[in-house]
Amino acid sequence: NAGVTQTPKFRILKIGQSMTLQCTQDMNHNYMYWYRQDPGMGLKLIYYSVGAGITDKGEVPNGYNVSRSTTEDFPLRLELAAPSQTSVYFCASGDRGPLYGYTFGSGTRLTVV
Amino acid sequence: EDQVTQSPEALRLQEGESSSLNCSYTVSGLRGLFWYRQDPGKGPEFLFTLYSAGEEKEKERLKATLTKKESFLHITAPKPEDSATYLCAVFSGGYQKVTFGTGTKLQVIP
């Protein structure tokens, strides 16, 4: 059981470039989330999905987009990267929502220069 | 707006020296309070959900308790492998937003 797999682990982008952060889970979880973690700050919710074909904005969605075409995959798209998007990004999944705990991936460390 | 404050920011303990981590919260109707453990370079790992004041949960050397204003994570006779950052978070319902604290970084010295 791989759990939640994120790729890549590290990436350096130039300002204005675009990229997709990949997230796949093999636990058949309906709920999936994207968080960013900045030094000295708590995890912030970017986007979430409660099932295939259903996505919604979280706290800090600007500059990002998501899609959920299958239960397993929940990619995060960065368009026109900015230095403010330098962060560690975590994908998480859950069986029945927040109260039952999330399984997190190991993260993608993104630097925008 | 939900708020979570964790203290101390960092804690250094000798192996076997018990202590507690604090999580103070402000929410409009608590549905659940969570504790996660995060090792360096990894994602958080779920430990507990507490639902109402007076509730307690245990896992190995960890015991989490909850009051109407705060939660404590008690660590009894810690070992070096307990070294990690411990995150507290709250959920008050509505959409899927969980509010996380900034964590307490625990170091247990042999």
PDB file of C-alpha atoms in Angstrom:
ATOM      1  CA  ASN A   1       0.000   0.000   0.000  1.00  0.00           C
ATOM      2  CA  ALA A   2       1.719   3.181  -1.194  1.00  0.00           C
ATOM      3  CA  GLY A   3      -0.764   5.598   0.448  1.00  0.00           C
ATOM      4  CA  VAL A   4      -0.467   9.103  -1.019  1.00  0.00           C
ATOM      5  CA  THR A   5       2.268   9.619  -3.607  1.00  0.00           C
ATOM      6  CA  GLN A   6       3.452  13.065  -4.658  1.00  0.00           C
ATOM      7  CA  THR A   7       5.782  13.945  -7.498  1.00  0.00           C
ATOM      8  CA  PRO A   8       8.150  15.630  -7.930  1.00  0.00           C
ATOM      9  CA  LYS A   9       9.816  15.900  -4.507  1.00  0.00           C
ATOM     10  CA  PHE A  10      11.731  19.042  -5.419  1.00  0.00           C
ATOM     11  CA  ARG A  11      11.389  21.614  -8.194  1.00  0.00           C
ATOM     12  CA  ILE A  12      12.830  25.012  -9.061  1.00  0.00           C
ATOM     13  CA  LEU A  13      10.706  27.200 -11.334  1.00  0.00           C
ATOM     14  CA  LYS A  14      11.411  30.530 -12.920  1.00  0.00           C
ATOM     15  CA  ILE A  15       8.920  33.366 -12.499  1.00  0.00           C
ATOM     16  CA  GLY A  16       6.143  33.022 -15.050  1.00  0.00           C
ATOM     17  CA  GLN A  17       6.643  29.306 -15.701  1.00  0.00           C
ATOM     18  CA  SER A  18       3.879  26.761 -15.122  1.00  0.00           C
ATOM     19  CA  MET A  19       3.895  23.271 -13.681  1.00  0.00           C
ATOM     20  CA  THR A  20       1.678  20.508 -12.373  1.00  0.00           C
ATOM     21  CA  LEU A  21       2.193  18.845  -9.005  1.00  0.00           C
ATOM     22  CA  GLN A  22       1.011  15.261  -9.143  1.00  0.00           C
ATOM     23  CA  CYS A  23      -0.865  13.450  -6.370  1.00  0.00           C
ATOM     24  CA  THR A  24      -2.118   9.867  -6.434  1.00  0.00           C
ATOM     25  CA  GLN A  25      -3.706   7.796  -3.675  1.00  0.00           C
ATOM     26  CA  ASP A  26      -4.428   4.063  -3.686  1.00  0.00           C
ATOM     27  CA  MET A  27      -6.796   3.892  -0.703  1.00  0.00           C
ATOM     28  CA  ASN A  28     -10.002   4.638  -2.652  1.00  0.00           C
ATOM     29  CA  HIS A  29     -10.548   7.769  -0.570  1.00  0.00           C
ATOM     30  CA  ASN A  30     -13.217  10.184  -1.759  1.00  0.00           C
ATOM     31  CA  TYR A  31     -11.764  13.265  -0.050  1.00  0.00           C
ATOM     32  CA  MET A  32      -8.554  14.825  -1.304  1.00  0.00           C
ATOM     33  CA  TYR A  33      -6.820  18.068  -0.361  1.00  0.00           C
ATOM     34  CA  TRP A  34      -3.940  20.324  -1.309  1.00  0.00           C
ATOM     35  CA  TYR A  35      -2.152  22.260   1.426  1.00  0.00           C
ATOM     36  CA  ARG A  36       0.850  24.546   1.452  1.00  0.00           C
ATOM     37  CA  GLN A  37       3.188  24.871   4.421  1.00  0.00           C
ATOM     38  CA  ASP A  38       5.319  27.970   4.887  1.00  0.00           C
ATOM     39  CA  PRO A  39       7.912  28.506   7.652  1.00  0.00           C
ATOM     40  CA  GLY A  40       6.290  29.745  10.851  1.00  0.00           C
ATOM     41  CA  MET A  41       2.796  29.309   9.420  1.00  0.00           C
ATOM     42  CA  GLY A  42       0.223  26.590   9.815  1.00  0.00           C
ATOM     43  CA  LEU A  43      -0.816  24.442   6.884  1.00  0.00           C
ATOM     44  CA  LYS A  44      -3.156  26.369   4.574  1.00  0.00           C
ATOM     45  CA  LEU A  45      -5.833  24.696   2.421  1.00  0.00           C
ATOM     46  CA  ILE A  46      -5.559  25.528  -1.285  1.00  0.00           C
ATOM     47  CA  TYR A  47      -8.211  23.309  -2.902  1.00  0.00           C
ATOM     48  CA  TYR A  48     -10.150  20.229  -1.991  1.00  0.00           C
ATOM     49  CA  SER A  49     -12.305  17.567  -3.623  1.00  0.00           C
ATOM     50  CA  VAL A  50     -15.051  15.414  -2.130  1.00  0.00           C
ATOM     51  CA  GLY A  51     -15.174  13.028  -5.077  1.00  0.00           C
ATOM     52  CA  ALA A  52     -14.345  12.583  -8.743  1.00  0.00           C
ATOM     53  CA  GLY A  53     -15.588  15.550 -10.754  1.00  0.00           C
ATOM     54  CA  ILE A  54     -16.111  17.754  -7.664  1.00  0.00           C
ATOM     55  CA  THR A  55     -13.602  20.387  -6.566  1.00  0.00           C
ATOM     56  CA  ASP A  56     -13.800  23.564  -4.531  1.00  0.00           C
ATOM     57  CA  LYS A  57     -11.629  26.414  -3.306  1.00  0.00           C
ATOM     58  CA  GLY A  58      -9.966  26.457   0.070  1.00  0.00           C
ATOM     59  CA  GLU A  59      -8.377  29.355   1.955  1.00  0.00           C
ATOM     60  CA  VAL A  60      -5.653  30.334  -0.522  1.00  0.00           C
ATOM     61  CA  PRO A  61      -6.697  29.280  -4.063  1.00  0.00           C
ATOM     62  CA  ASN A  62      -5.360  32.241  -6.066  1.00  0.00           C
ATOM     63  CA  GLY A  63      -2.735  31.246  -8.634  1.00  0.00           C
ATOM     64  CA  TYR A  64      -3.693  27.560  -8.560  1.00  0.00           C
ATOM     65  CA  ASN A  65      -6.096  25.206 -10.320  1.00  0.00           C
ATOM     66  CA  VAL A  66      -7.110  21.600  -9.769  1.00  0.00           C
ATOM     67  CA  SER A  67      -9.025  18.826 -11.476  1.00  0.00           C
ATOM     68  CA  ARG A  68     -10.327  15.467 -10.276  1.00  0.00           C
ATOM     69  CA  SER A  69     -11.153  13.191 -13.169  1.00  0.00           C
ATOM     70  CA  THR A  70     -10.583   9.957 -11.207  1.00  0.00           C
ATOM     71  CA  THR A  71     -10.838   8.922  -7.550  1.00  0.00           C
ATOM     72  CA  GLU A  72      -7.085   8.283  -7.436  1.00  0.00           C
ATOM     73  CA  ASP A  73      -5.604  11.465  -8.919  1.00  0.00           C
ATOM     74  CA  PHE A  74      -5.766  15.090  -7.810  1.00  0.00           C
ATOM     75  CA  PRO A  75      -3.191  17.225  -9.661  1.00  0.00           C
ATOM     76  CA  LEU A  76      -2.456  20.837  -8.692  1.00  0.00           C
ATOM     77  CA  ARG A  77      -1.653  23.254 -11.501  1.00  0.00           C
ATOM     78  CA  LEU A  78       0.424  26.405 -10.988  1.00  0.00           C
ATOM     79  CA  GLU A  79       0.037  28.958 -13.763  1.00  0.00           C
ATOM     80  CA  LEU A  80       2.460  31.892 -14.059  1.00  0.00           C
ATOM     81  CA  ALA A  81       4.569  30.998 -11.026  1.00  0.00           C
ATOM     82  CA  ALA A  82       5.397  33.813  -8.588  1.00  0.00           C
ATOM     83  CA  PRO A  83       7.961  33.972  -5.727  1.00  0.00           C
ATOM     84  CA  SER A  84       5.027  33.991  -3.258  1.00  0.00           C
ATOM     85  CA  GLN A  85       4.305  30.404  -4.349  1.00  0.00           C
ATOM     86  CA  THR A  86       7.635  29.201  -2.958  1.00  0.00           C
ATOM     87  CA  SER A  87       6.507  26.679  -0.373  1.00  0.00           C
ATOM     88  CA  VAL A  88       6.182  23.028   0.532  1.00  0.00           C
ATOM     89  CA  TYR A  89       3.036  21.519  -0.933  1.00  0.00           C
ATOM     90  CA  PHE A  90       1.261  18.561   0.635  1.00  0.00           C
ATOM     91  CA  CYS A  91      -1.478  16.443  -0.822  1.00  0.00           C
ATOM     92  CA  ALA A  92      -3.734  14.572   1.599  1.00  0.00           C
ATOM     93  CA  SER A  93      -6.637  12.176   1.379  1.00  0.00           C
ATOM     94  CA  GLY A  94      -9.357  11.008   3.747  1.00  0.00           C
ATOM     95  CA  ASP A  95     -12.040   8.358   3.772  1.00  0.00           C
ATOM     96  CA  ARG A  96     -14.874  10.327   5.374  1.00  0.00           C
ATOM     97  CA  GLY A  97     -13.690  13.911   5.816  1.00  0.00           C
ATOM     98  CA  PRO A  98     -11.598  15.762   8.420  1.00  0.00           C
ATOM     99  CA  LEU A  99     -12.921  14.111  11.589  1.00  0.00           C
ATOM    100  CA  TYR A 100     -11.374  10.743  10.717  1.00  0.00           C
ATOM    101  CA  GLY A 101      -7.901  12.043   9.994  1.00  0.00           C
ATOM    102  CA  TYR A 102      -5.975  12.563   6.794  1.00  0.00           C
ATOM    103  CA  THR A 103      -3.172  10.604   5.138  1.00  0.00           C
ATOM    104  CA  PHE A 104      -0.572  13.011   3.826  1.00  0.00           C
ATOM    105  CA  GLY A 105       1.965  12.584   1.063  1.00  0.00           C
ATOM    106  CA  SER A 106       5.627  13.369   1.655  1.00  0.00           C
ATOM    107  CA  GLY A 107       5.422  16.767  -0.017  1.00  0.00           C
ATOM    108  CA  THR A 108       6.847  18.757  -2.935  1.00  0.00           C
ATOM    109  CA  ARG A 109       9.336  21.499  -2.136  1.00  0.00           C
ATOM    110  CA  LEU A 110       8.892  24.244  -4.742  1.00  0.00           C
ATOM    111  CA  THR A 111      11.162  27.253  -5.186  1.00  0.00           C
ATOM    112  CA  VAL A 112      10.236  30.055  -7.587  1.00  0.00           C
ATOM    113  CA  VAL A 113      13.166  32.263  -8.610  1.00  0.00           C
TER     114      VAL A 113
ATOM    115  CA  GLU B   1     -12.404  32.878  12.306  1.00  0.00           C
ATOM    116  CA  ASP B   2     -10.947  29.738  13.891  1.00  0.00           C
ATOM    117  CA  GLN B   3      -7.577  30.171  15.586  1.00  0.00           C
ATOM    118  CA  VAL B   4      -5.020  27.709  16.996  1.00  0.00           C
ATOM    119  CA  THR B   5      -2.008  28.667  19.111  1.00  0.00           C
ATOM    120  CA  GLN B   6       0.572  26.100  20.157  1.00  0.00           C
ATOM    121  CA  SER B   7       3.161  26.426  22.899  1.00  0.00           C
ATOM    122  CA  PRO B   8       6.006  26.172  23.398  1.00  0.00           C
ATOM    123  CA  GLU B   9       7.433  26.605  19.895  1.00  0.00           C
ATOM    124  CA  ALA B  10      10.242  24.208  20.777  1.00  0.00           C
ATOM    125  CA  LEU B  11      10.859  21.812  23.647  1.00  0.00           C
ATOM    126  CA  ARG B  12      13.988  19.892  24.510  1.00  0.00           C
ATOM    127  CA  LEU B  13      13.655  16.952  26.895  1.00  0.00           C
ATOM    128  CA  GLN B  14      15.974  14.349  28.305  1.00  0.00           C
ATOM    129  CA  GLU B  15      14.964  10.783  27.559  1.00  0.00           C
ATOM    130  CA  GLY B  16      12.458   9.742  30.229  1.00  0.00           C
ATOM    131  CA  GLU B  17      11.565  13.321  31.200  1.00  0.00           C
ATOM    132  CA  SER B  18       7.767  13.656  30.895  1.00  0.00           C
ATOM    133  CA  SER B  19       6.156  16.909  29.772  1.00  0.00           C
ATOM    134  CA  SER B  20       3.132  18.438  28.018  1.00  0.00           C
ATOM    135  CA  LEU B  21       2.513  20.405  24.847  1.00  0.00           C
ATOM    136  CA  ASN B  22      -0.283  22.969  24.788  1.00  0.00           C
ATOM    137  CA  CYS B  23      -2.809  23.853  22.097  1.00  0.00           C
ATOM    138  CA  SER B  24      -5.160  26.793  22.728  1.00  0.00           C
ATOM    139  CA  TYR B  25      -8.025  27.239  20.302  1.00  0.00           C
ATOM    140  CA  THR B  26     -10.859  29.592  19.409  1.00  0.00           C
ATOM    141  CA  VAL B  27     -13.650  28.206  17.249  1.00  0.00           C
ATOM    142  CA  SER B  28     -17.322  28.848  16.651  1.00  0.00           C
ATOM    143  CA  GLY B  29     -18.554  25.366  17.484  1.00  0.00           C
ATOM    144  CA  LEU B  30     -15.872  22.686  17.748  1.00  0.00           C
ATOM    145  CA  ARG B  31     -16.549  19.557  15.731  1.00  0.00           C
ATOM    146  CA  GLY B  32     -13.117  18.033  16.290  1.00  0.00           C
ATOM    147  CA  LEU B  33      -9.571  18.772  17.494  1.00  0.00           C
ATOM    148  CA  PHE B  34      -6.715  16.840  15.938  1.00  0.00           C
ATOM    149  CA  TRP B  35      -3.107  16.036  16.768  1.00  0.00           C
ATOM    150  CA  TYR B  36      -0.625  15.170  14.039  1.00  0.00           C
ATOM    151  CA  ARG B  37       3.061  14.269  14.172  1.00  0.00           C
ATOM    152  CA  GLN B  38       5.405  15.562  11.480  1.00  0.00           C
ATOM    153  CA  ASP B  39       8.941  14.264  10.956  1.00  0.00           C
ATOM    154  CA  PRO B  40      11.466  16.407   9.050  1.00  0.00           C
ATOM    155  CA  GLY B  41      10.956  16.233   5.291  1.00  0.00           C
ATOM    156  CA  LYS B  42       7.709  14.267   5.605  1.00  0.00           C
ATOM    157  CA  GLY B  43       4.002  14.912   5.662  1.00  0.00           C
ATOM    158  CA  PRO B  44       2.021  15.019   8.897  1.00  0.00           C
ATOM    159  CA  GLU B  45       0.887  11.704  10.394  1.00  0.00           C
ATOM    160  CA  PHE B  46      -2.530  11.552  12.062  1.00  0.00           C
ATOM    161  CA  LEU B  47      -2.525  10.706  15.787  1.00  0.00           C
ATOM    162  CA  PHE B  48      -5.908  11.548  17.392  1.00  0.00           C
ATOM    163  CA  THR B  49      -9.279  13.227  17.018  1.00  0.00           C
ATOM    164  CA  LEU B  50     -10.913  14.618  20.182  1.00  0.00           C
ATOM    165  CA  TYR B  51     -14.562  15.573  19.921  1.00  0.00           C
ATOM    166  CA  SER B  52     -15.683  17.110  23.214  1.00  0.00           C
ATOM    167  CA  ALA B  53     -14.363  18.544  26.487  1.00  0.00           C
ATOM    168  CA  GLY B  54     -13.288  15.880  28.948  1.00  0.00           C
ATOM    169  CA  GLU B  55     -12.318  13.386  26.272  1.00  0.00           C
ATOM    170  CA  GLU B  56      -8.918  11.669  26.448  1.00  0.00           C
ATOM    171  CA  LYS B  57      -7.086   9.446  23.970  1.00  0.00           C
ATOM    172  CA  GLU B  58      -3.843   7.501  24.287  1.00  0.00           C
ATOM    173  CA  LYS B  59      -1.309   6.017  21.936  1.00  0.00           C
ATOM    174  CA  GLU B  60       1.851   4.482  23.343  1.00  0.00           C
ATOM    175  CA  ARG B  61       3.593   7.262  25.334  1.00  0.00           C
ATOM    176  CA  LEU B  62       1.188   9.967  24.122  1.00  0.00           C
ATOM    177  CA  LYS B  63      -2.011  11.061  25.819  1.00  0.00           C
ATOM    178  CA  ALA B  64      -4.218  13.845  24.460  1.00  0.00           C
ATOM    179  CA  THR B  65      -6.781  15.672  26.576  1.00  0.00           C
ATOM    180  CA  LEU B  66      -9.365  18.338  25.724  1.00  0.00           C
ATOM    181  CA  THR B  67     -11.046  21.199  27.587  1.00  0.00           C
ATOM    182  CA  LYS B  68     -13.346  23.912  26.226  1.00  0.00           C
ATOM    183  CA  LYS B  69     -10.390  26.190  25.500  1.00  0.00           C
ATOM    184  CA  GLU B  70      -7.311  24.023  25.058  1.00  0.00           C
ATOM    185  CA  SER B  71      -5.829  20.610  24.475  1.00  0.00           C
ATOM    186  CA  PHE B  72      -2.733  19.051  25.965  1.00  0.00           C
ATOM    187  CA  LEU B  73      -0.507  16.382  24.506  1.00  0.00           C
ATOM    188  CA  HIS B  74       1.189  14.637  27.423  1.00  0.00           C
ATOM    189  CA  ILE B  75       4.350  12.706  26.653  1.00  0.00           C
ATOM    190  CA  THR B  76       5.286  10.156  29.291  1.00  0.00           C
ATOM    191  CA  ALA B  77       8.890   8.928  29.532  1.00  0.00           C
ATOM    192  CA  PRO B  78       9.735  10.061  25.999  1.00  0.00           C
ATOM    193  CA  LYS B  79      12.290   8.316  23.813  1.00  0.00           C
ATOM    194  CA  PRO B  80      14.503   9.844  21.097  1.00  0.00           C
ATOM    195  CA  GLU B  81      12.176   8.422  18.443  1.00  0.00           C
ATOM    196  CA  ASP B  82       9.427  10.713  19.773  1.00  0.00           C
ATOM    197  CA  SER B  83      11.394  13.675  18.420  1.00  0.00           C
ATOM    198  CA  ALA B  84       9.204  15.425  15.826  1.00  0.00           C
ATOM    199  CA  THR B  85       7.013  18.463  15.326  1.00  0.00           C
ATOM    200  CA  TYR B  86       3.543  18.004  16.797  1.00  0.00           C
ATOM    201  CA  LEU B  87       0.711  19.854  15.066  1.00  0.00           C
ATOM    202  CA  CYS B  88      -2.667  20.696  16.553  1.00  0.00           C
ATOM    203  CA  ALA B  89      -5.668  21.498  14.343  1.00  0.00           C
ATOM    204  CA  VAL B  90      -9.390  22.221  14.695  1.00  0.00           C
ATOM    205  CA  PHE B  91     -12.488  21.715  12.554  1.00  0.00           C
ATOM    206  CA  SER B  92     -15.699  23.656  13.124  1.00  0.00           C
ATOM    207  CA  GLY B  93     -17.759  22.272  10.260  1.00  0.00           C
ATOM    208  CA  GLY B  94     -18.962  24.052   7.158  1.00  0.00           C
ATOM    209  CA  TYR B  95     -16.673  23.371   4.234  1.00  0.00           C
ATOM    210  CA  GLN B  96     -13.601  21.181   4.534  1.00  0.00           C
ATOM    211  CA  LYS B  97     -11.348  23.747   6.185  1.00  0.00           C
ATOM    212  CA  VAL B  98      -9.177  22.495   9.034  1.00  0.00           C
ATOM    213  CA  THR B  99      -7.187  25.207  10.839  1.00  0.00           C
ATOM    214  CA  PHE B 100      -3.675  24.115  11.795  1.00  0.00           C
ATOM    215  CA  GLY B 101      -1.361  25.545  14.422  1.00  0.00           C
ATOM    216  CA  THR B 102       2.302  26.195  13.737  1.00  0.00           C
ATOM    217  CA  GLY B 103       3.457  23.241  15.814  1.00  0.00           C
ATOM    218  CA  THR B 104       5.753  22.404  18.707  1.00  0.00           C
ATOM    219  CA  LYS B 105       9.134  21.015  17.756  1.00  0.00           C
ATOM    220  CA  LEU B 106      10.075  18.335  20.289  1.00  0.00           C
ATOM    221  CA  GLN B 107      13.617  17.076  20.683  1.00  0.00           C
ATOM    222  CA  VAL B 108      14.308  14.151  23.011  1.00  0.00           C
ATOM    223  CA  ILE B 109      17.953  13.736  23.937  1.00  0.00           C
ATOM    224  CA  PRO B 110      19.353  10.282  24.860  1.00  0.00           C
TER     225      PRO B 110
END
